[in-house]
Short mmCIF file of C-alpha atoms and ligand atoms in Angstrom, two decimals:
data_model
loop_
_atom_site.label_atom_id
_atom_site.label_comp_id
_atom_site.label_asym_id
_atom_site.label_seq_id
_atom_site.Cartn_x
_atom_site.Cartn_y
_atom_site.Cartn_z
CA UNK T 1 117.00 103.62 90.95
CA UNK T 2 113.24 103.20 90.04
CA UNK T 3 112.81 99.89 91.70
CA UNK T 4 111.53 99.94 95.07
CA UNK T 5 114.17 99.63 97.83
CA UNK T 6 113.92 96.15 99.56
CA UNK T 7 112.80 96.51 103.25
CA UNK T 8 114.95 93.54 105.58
CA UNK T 9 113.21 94.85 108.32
CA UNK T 10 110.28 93.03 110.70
CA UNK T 11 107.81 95.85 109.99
CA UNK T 12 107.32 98.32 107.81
CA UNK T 13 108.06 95.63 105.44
CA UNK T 14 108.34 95.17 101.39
CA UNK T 15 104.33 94.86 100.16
CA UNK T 16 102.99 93.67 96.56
CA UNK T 17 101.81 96.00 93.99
CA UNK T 18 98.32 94.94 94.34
CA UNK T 19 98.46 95.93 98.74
CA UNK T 20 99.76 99.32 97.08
CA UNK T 21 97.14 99.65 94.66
CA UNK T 22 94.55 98.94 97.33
CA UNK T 23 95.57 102.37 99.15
CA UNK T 24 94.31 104.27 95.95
CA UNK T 25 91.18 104.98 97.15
CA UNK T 26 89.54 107.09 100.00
CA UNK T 27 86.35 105.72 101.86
CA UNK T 28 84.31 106.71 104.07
CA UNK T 29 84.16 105.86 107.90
CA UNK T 30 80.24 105.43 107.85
CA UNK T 31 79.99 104.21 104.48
CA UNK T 32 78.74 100.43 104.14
CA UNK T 33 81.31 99.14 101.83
CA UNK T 34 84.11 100.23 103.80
CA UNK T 35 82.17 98.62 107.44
CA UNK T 36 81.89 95.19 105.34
CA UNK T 37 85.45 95.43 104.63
CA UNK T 38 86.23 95.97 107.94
CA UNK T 39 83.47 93.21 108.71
CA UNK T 40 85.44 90.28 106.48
CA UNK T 41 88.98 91.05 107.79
CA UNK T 42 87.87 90.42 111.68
CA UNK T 43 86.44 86.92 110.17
CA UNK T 44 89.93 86.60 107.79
CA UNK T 45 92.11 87.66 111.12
CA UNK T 46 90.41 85.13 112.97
CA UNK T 47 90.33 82.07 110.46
CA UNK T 48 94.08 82.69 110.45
CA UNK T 49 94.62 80.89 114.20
CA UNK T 50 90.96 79.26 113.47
CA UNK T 51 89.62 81.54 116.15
CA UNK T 52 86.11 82.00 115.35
CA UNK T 53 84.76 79.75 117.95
CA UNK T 54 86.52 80.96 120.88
CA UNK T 55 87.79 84.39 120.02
CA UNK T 56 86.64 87.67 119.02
CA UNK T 57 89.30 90.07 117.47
CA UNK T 58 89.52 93.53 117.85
CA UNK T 59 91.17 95.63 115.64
CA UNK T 60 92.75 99.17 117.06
CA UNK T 61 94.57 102.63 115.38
CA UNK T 62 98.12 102.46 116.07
CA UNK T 63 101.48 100.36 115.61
CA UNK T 64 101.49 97.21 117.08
CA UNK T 65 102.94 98.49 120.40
CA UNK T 66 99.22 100.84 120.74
CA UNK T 67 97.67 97.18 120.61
CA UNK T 68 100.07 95.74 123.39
CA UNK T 69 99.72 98.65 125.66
CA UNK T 70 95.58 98.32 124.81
CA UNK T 71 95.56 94.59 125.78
CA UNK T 72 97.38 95.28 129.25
CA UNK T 73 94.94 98.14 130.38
CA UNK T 74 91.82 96.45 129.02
CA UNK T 75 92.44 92.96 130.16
CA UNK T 76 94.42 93.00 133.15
CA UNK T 77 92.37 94.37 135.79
CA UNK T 78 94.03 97.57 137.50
CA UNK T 79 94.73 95.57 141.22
CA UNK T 80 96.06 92.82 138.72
CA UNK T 81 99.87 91.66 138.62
CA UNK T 82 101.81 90.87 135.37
CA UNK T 83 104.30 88.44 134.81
CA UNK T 84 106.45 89.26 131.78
CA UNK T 85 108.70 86.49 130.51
CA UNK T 86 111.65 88.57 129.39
CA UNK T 87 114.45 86.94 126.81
CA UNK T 88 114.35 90.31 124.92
CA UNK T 89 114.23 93.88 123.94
CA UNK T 90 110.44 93.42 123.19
CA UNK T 91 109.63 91.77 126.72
CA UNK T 92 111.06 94.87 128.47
CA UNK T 93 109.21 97.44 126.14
CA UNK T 94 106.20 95.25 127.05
CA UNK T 95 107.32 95.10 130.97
CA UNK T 96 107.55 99.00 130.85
CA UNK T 97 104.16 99.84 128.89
CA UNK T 98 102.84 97.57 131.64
CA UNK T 99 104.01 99.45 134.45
CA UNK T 100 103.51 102.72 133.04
CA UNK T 101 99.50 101.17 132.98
CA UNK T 102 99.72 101.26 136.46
CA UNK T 103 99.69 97.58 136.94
CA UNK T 104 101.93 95.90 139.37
CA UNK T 105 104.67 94.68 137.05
CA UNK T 106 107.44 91.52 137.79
CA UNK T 107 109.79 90.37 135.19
CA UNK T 108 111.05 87.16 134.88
CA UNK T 109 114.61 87.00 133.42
CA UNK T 110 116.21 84.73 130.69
CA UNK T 111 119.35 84.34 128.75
CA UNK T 112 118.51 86.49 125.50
CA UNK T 113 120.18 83.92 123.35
CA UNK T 114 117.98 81.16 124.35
CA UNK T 115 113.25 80.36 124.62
CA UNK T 116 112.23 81.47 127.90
CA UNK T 117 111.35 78.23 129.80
CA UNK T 118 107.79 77.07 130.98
CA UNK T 119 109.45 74.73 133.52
CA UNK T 120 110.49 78.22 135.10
CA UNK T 121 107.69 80.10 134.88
CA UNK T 122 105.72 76.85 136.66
CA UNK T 123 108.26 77.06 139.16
CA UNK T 124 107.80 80.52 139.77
CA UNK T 125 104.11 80.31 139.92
CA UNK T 126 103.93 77.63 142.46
CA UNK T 127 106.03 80.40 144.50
CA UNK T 128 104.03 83.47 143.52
CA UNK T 129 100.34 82.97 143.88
CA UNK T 130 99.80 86.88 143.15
CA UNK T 131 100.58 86.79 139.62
CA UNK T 132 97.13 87.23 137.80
CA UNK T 133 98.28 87.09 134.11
CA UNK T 134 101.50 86.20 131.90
CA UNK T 135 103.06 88.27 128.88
CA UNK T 136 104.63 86.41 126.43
CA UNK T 137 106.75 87.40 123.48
CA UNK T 138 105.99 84.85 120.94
CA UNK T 139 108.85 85.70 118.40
CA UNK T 140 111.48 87.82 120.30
CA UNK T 141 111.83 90.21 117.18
CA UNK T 142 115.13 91.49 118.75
CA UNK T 143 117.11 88.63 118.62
CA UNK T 144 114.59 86.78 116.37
CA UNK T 145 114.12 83.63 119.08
CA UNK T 146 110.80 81.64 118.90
CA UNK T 147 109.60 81.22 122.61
CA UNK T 148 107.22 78.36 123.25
CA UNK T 149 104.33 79.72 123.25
CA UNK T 150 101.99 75.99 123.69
CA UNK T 151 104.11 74.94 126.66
CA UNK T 152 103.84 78.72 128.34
CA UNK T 153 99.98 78.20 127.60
CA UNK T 154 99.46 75.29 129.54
CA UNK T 155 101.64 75.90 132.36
CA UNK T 156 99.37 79.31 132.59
CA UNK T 157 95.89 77.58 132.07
CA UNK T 158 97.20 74.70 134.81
CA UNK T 159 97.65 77.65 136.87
CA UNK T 160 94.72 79.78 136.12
CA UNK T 161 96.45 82.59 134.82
CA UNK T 162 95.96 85.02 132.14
CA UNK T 163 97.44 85.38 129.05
CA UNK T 164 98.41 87.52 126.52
CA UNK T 165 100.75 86.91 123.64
CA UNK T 166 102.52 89.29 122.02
CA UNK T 167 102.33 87.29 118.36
CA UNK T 168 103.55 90.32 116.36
CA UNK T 169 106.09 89.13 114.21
CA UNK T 170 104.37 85.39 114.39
CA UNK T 171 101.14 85.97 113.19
CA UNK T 172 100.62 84.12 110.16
CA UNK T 173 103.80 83.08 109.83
CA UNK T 174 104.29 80.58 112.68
CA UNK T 175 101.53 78.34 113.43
CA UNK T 176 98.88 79.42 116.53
CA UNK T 177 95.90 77.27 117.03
CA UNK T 178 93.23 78.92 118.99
CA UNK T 179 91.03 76.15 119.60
CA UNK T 180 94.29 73.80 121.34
CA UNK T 181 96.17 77.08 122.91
CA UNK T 182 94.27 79.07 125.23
CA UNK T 183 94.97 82.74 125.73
CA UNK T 184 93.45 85.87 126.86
CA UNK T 185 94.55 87.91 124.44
CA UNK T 186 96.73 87.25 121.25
CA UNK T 187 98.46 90.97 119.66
CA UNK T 188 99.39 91.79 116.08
CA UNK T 189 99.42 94.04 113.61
CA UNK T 190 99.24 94.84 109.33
CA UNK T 191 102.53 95.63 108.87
CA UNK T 192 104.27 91.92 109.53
CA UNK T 193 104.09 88.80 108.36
CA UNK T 194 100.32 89.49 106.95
CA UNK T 195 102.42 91.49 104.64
CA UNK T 196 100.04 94.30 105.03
CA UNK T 197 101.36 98.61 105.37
CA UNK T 198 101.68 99.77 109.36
CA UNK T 199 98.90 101.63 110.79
CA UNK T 200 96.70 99.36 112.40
CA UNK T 201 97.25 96.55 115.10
CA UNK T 202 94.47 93.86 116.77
CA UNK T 203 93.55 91.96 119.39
CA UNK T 204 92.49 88.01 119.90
CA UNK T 205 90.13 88.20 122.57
CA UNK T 206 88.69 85.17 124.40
CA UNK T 207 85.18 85.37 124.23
CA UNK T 208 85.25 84.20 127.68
CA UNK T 209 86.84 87.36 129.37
CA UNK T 210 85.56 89.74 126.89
CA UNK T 211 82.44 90.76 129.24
CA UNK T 212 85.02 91.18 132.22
CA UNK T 213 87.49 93.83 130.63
CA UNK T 214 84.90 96.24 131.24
CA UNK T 215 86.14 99.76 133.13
CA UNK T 216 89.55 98.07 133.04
CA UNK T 217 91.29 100.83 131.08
CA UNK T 218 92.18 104.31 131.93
CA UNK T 219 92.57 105.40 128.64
CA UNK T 220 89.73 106.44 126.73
CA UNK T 221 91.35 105.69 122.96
CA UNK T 222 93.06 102.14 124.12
CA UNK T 223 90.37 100.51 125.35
CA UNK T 224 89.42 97.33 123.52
CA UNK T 225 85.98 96.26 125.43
CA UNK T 226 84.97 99.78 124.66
CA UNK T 227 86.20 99.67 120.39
CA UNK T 228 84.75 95.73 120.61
CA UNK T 229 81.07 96.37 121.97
CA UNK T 230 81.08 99.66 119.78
CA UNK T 231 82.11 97.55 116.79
CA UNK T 232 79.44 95.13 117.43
CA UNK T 233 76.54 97.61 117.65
CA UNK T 234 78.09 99.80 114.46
CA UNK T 235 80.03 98.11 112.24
CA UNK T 236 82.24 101.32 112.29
CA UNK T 237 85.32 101.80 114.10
CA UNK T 238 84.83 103.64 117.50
CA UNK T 239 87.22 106.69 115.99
CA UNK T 240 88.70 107.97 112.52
CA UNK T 241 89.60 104.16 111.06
CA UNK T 242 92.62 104.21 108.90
CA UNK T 243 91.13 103.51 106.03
CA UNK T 244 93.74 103.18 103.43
CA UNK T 245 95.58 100.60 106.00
CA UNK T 246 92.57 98.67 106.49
CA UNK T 247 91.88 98.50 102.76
CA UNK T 248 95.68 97.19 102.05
CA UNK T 249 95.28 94.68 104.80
CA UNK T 250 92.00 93.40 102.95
CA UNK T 251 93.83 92.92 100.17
CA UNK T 252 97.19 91.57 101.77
CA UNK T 253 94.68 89.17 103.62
CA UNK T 254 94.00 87.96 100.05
CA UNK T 255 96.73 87.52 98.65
CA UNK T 256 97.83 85.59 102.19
CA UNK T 257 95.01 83.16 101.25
CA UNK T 258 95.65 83.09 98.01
CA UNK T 259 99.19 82.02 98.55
CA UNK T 260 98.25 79.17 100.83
CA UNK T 261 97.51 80.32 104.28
CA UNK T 262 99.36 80.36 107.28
CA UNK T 263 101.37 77.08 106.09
CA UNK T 264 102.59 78.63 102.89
CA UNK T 265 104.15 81.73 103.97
CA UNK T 266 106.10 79.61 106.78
CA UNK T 267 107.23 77.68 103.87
CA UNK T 268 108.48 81.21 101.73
CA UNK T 269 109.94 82.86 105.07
CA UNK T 270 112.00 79.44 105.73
CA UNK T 271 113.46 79.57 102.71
CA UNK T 272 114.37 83.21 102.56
CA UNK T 273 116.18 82.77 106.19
CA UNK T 274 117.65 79.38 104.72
CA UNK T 275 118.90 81.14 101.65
CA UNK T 276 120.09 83.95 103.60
CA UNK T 277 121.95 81.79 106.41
CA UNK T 278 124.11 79.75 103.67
CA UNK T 279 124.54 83.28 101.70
CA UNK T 280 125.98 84.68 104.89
CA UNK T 281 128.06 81.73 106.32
CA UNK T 282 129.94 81.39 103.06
CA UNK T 283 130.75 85.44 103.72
CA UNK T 284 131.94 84.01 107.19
CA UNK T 285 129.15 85.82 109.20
CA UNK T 286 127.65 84.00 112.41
CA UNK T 287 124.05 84.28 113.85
CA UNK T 288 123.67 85.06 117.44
CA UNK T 289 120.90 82.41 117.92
CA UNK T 290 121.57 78.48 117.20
CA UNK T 291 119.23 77.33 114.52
CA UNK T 292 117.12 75.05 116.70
CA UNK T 293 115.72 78.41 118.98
CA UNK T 294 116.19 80.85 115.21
CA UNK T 295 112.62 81.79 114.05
CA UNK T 296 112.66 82.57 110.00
CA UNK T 297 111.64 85.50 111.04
CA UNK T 298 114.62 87.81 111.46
CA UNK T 299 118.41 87.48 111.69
CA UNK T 300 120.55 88.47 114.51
CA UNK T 301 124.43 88.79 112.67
CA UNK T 302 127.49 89.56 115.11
CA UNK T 303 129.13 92.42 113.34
CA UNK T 304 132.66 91.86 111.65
CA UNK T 305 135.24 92.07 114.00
CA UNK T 306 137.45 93.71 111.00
CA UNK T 307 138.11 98.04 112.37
CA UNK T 308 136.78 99.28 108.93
CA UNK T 309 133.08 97.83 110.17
CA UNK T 310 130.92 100.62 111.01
CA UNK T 311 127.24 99.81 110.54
CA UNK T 312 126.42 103.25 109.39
CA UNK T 313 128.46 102.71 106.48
CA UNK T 314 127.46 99.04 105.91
CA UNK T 315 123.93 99.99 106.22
CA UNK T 316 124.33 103.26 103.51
CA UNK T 317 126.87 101.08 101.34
CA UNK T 318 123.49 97.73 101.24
CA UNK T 319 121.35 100.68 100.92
CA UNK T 320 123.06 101.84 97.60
CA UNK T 321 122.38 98.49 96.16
CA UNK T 322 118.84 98.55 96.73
CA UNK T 323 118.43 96.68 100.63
CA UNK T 324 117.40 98.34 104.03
CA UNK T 325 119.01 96.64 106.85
CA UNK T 326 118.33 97.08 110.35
CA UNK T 327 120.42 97.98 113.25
CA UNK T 328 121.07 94.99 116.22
CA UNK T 329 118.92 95.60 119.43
CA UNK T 330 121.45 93.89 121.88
CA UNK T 331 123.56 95.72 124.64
CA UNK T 332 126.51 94.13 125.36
CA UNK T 333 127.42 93.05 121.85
CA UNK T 334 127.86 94.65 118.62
CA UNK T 335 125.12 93.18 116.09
CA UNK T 336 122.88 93.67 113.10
CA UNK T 337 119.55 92.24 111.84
CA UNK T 338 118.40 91.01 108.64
CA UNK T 339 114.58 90.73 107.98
CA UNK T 340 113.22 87.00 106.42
CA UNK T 341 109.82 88.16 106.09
CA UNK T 342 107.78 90.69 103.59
CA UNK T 343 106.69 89.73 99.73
CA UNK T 344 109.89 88.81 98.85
CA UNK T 345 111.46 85.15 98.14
CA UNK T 346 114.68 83.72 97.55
CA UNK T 347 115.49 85.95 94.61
CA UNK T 348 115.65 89.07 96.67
CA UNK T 349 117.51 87.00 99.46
CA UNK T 350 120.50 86.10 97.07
CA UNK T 351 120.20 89.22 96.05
CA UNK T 352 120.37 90.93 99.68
CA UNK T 353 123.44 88.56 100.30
CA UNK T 354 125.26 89.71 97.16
CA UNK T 355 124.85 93.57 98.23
CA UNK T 356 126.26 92.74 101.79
CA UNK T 357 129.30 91.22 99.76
CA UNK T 358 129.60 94.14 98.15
CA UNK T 359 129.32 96.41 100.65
CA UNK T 360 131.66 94.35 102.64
CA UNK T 361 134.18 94.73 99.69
CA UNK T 362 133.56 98.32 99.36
CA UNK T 363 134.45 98.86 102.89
CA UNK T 364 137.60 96.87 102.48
CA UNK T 365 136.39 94.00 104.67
CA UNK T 366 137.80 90.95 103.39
CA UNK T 367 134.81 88.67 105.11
CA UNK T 368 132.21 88.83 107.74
CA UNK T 369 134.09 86.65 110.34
CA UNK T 370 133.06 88.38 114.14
CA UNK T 371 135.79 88.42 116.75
CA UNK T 372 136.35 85.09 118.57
C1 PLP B 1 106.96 94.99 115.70
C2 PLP B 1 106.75 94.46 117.06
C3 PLP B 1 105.97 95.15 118.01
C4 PLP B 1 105.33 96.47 117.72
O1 PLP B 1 106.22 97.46 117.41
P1 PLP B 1 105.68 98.82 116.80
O2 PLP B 1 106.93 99.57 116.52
O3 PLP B 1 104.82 99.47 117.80
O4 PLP B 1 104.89 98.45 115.58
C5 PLP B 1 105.76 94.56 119.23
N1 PLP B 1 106.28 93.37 119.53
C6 PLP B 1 107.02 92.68 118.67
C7 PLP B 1 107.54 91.34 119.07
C8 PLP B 1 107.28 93.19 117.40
O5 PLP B 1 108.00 92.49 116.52
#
């Protein structure tokens, strides 16, 4: 097969041609071209969640998680203590990273099926004055369950608590609005919804704490006050940028505008989770999530209940026909994911759909009905 396979998966993710193209060319870290590229896509990143009044953005080597860990160690100060709303696989990754930081680390538990609550986390603040700053999964990639990030917001600012928002698999997709949402910091990265190629992550900073993450972090490579007044003084990155990423991301960022912003590629990622919902329910498969809490993002599926499902062969046997799915990230139940978001529309979605009927078929599965 000389098509490109098609990537269901939050991150890497299917890119265009032209975000491939982009990646042709090497540049150099000093060289002035590649600094004003650089330059435009911290304005771009920012315009995204109209930012540029009250944020600065930071952009840092890494996968998205480098970015998370960076945020925790340069923002929270080292006596400082973290509140992590948890409805997810993602919330205790960023609960751990946290702790391994050396900050004092609670967790706040929620059903994983359902938005964590900012009712709860008011109540729990009135009771626990000693929580400095909140984490916040915005889109719980492993279920796929938007959290509420405006209400979480206010109940922190009311408060006088920190935030940071873990917006990886949100960012320009679901709608942020930096000047009516206040947070600390705000974390994502160029291989999600900005449709870019992994490699590089970056941070929303309020300009407001910026000059107090100072000395916060213990790390010398994941510190963002240190890449952020380094960036300002240069223009360069503070170490060996990845250039090709930060090129495709450029160009990704373009086509993003070109395509209508923020608004526009809710609208496409919508309709590829709508198309693939109906495709699957007429196969008989059901979502974990209920569609008022499902973010078009990504898919939780319960696997068949039939004995001939093994997701190892469903996953080779959709891989055959030209889709990469991706395994469930729940513990008590048996699941798999299906990715809404990359450049693809609701061509590719039928066409995912079709391949899971086939593979279905070709496993001798007569639907995708999950046990009762
Ligand atoms: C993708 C993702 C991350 C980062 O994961 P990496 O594997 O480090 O890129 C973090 N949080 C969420 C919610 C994500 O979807």
């Amino acid at each position: 097969m000389d098509r490109d396979r098609i990537l269901l998966t939050p991150g890497p993710l299917t890119t265009t041609l032209r975000t491939k193209l982009a990646m042709l060319r090497d540049w150099g870290s000093w060289d002035a071209e590649f600094n004003a590229i650089t330059a435009q896509l911290r304005s771009q990143l920012l315009d995204v969640v109209h930012g540029a009044q009250t944020h600065v953005v930071v952009p840092l080597q890494g996968s998205g998680t480098f970015s998370v860990e960076a945020s925790v160690a340069s923002v929270v100060p080292r006596t400082g203590h973290v509140l992590v709303l948890d409805n997810g696989a993602y919330c205790k990754r960023a609960a751990k990273l946290t702790q391994m930081m050396g900050r004092r680390a609670s967790v706040l538990p929620f059903a994983e099926d359902e938005p964590v609550s900012a009712a709860a986390l008011d109540a729990h603040l009135q009771r626990d004055a000693s929580v400095t700053h909140v984490v916040l999964i915005h889109c719980e990639t492993g279920t796929g369950v938007e959290n509420p990030l405006a209400e979480v917001a206010k109940v922190c600012e009311r408060h006088g608590k920190g935030l940071i928002v873990d917006a990886m698999s949100s960012f320009g997709a679901l709608p942020i609005d930096a000047r009516r949402i206040r947070f600390d910091a705000l974390v994502a990265a160029s291989g999600k919804c900005l449709e870019g190629v992994p490699g590089m992550g970056f941070v929303l900073l309020r300009k407001a704490i910026v000059d107090s993450c100072a000395g916060n972090s213990q790390s010398l490579a994941m510190d963002l006050h240190d890449q952020q007044v380094y960036m300002e003084k240069t223009g360069q990155w503070r170490f060996t940028p990845p250039t090709h990423v930060v090129v495709a991301l450029a160009e990704a960022v373009q086509q993003f505008i070109e395509e209508g912003g923020q608004p526009a590629r809710l609208a496409r990622y919508a309709d590829n989770c709508k198309t693939l919902l109906d495709g699957m329910a007429a196969l008989r498969f059901k979502p974990f999530l209920r569609a008022e809490v499902q973010a078009p993002i990504i898919v939780t599926f319960h696997a068949p209940a039939h004995p001939a499902y093994d997701f190892k062969r469903f996953y080779a046997a959709a891989k055959q026909r030209g889709f990469i799915l991706y395994p469930g990230k729940l513990t008590q139940l048996e699941t798999f994911r299906v990715g809404c978001i990359g450049a693809i529309g609701r061509n590719q979605m039928r066409e995912a759909v079709n391949a899971v009927a086939d593979a279905l078929r070709e496993m001798g599965i007569p639907d995708g009905a999950p046990a009762r």
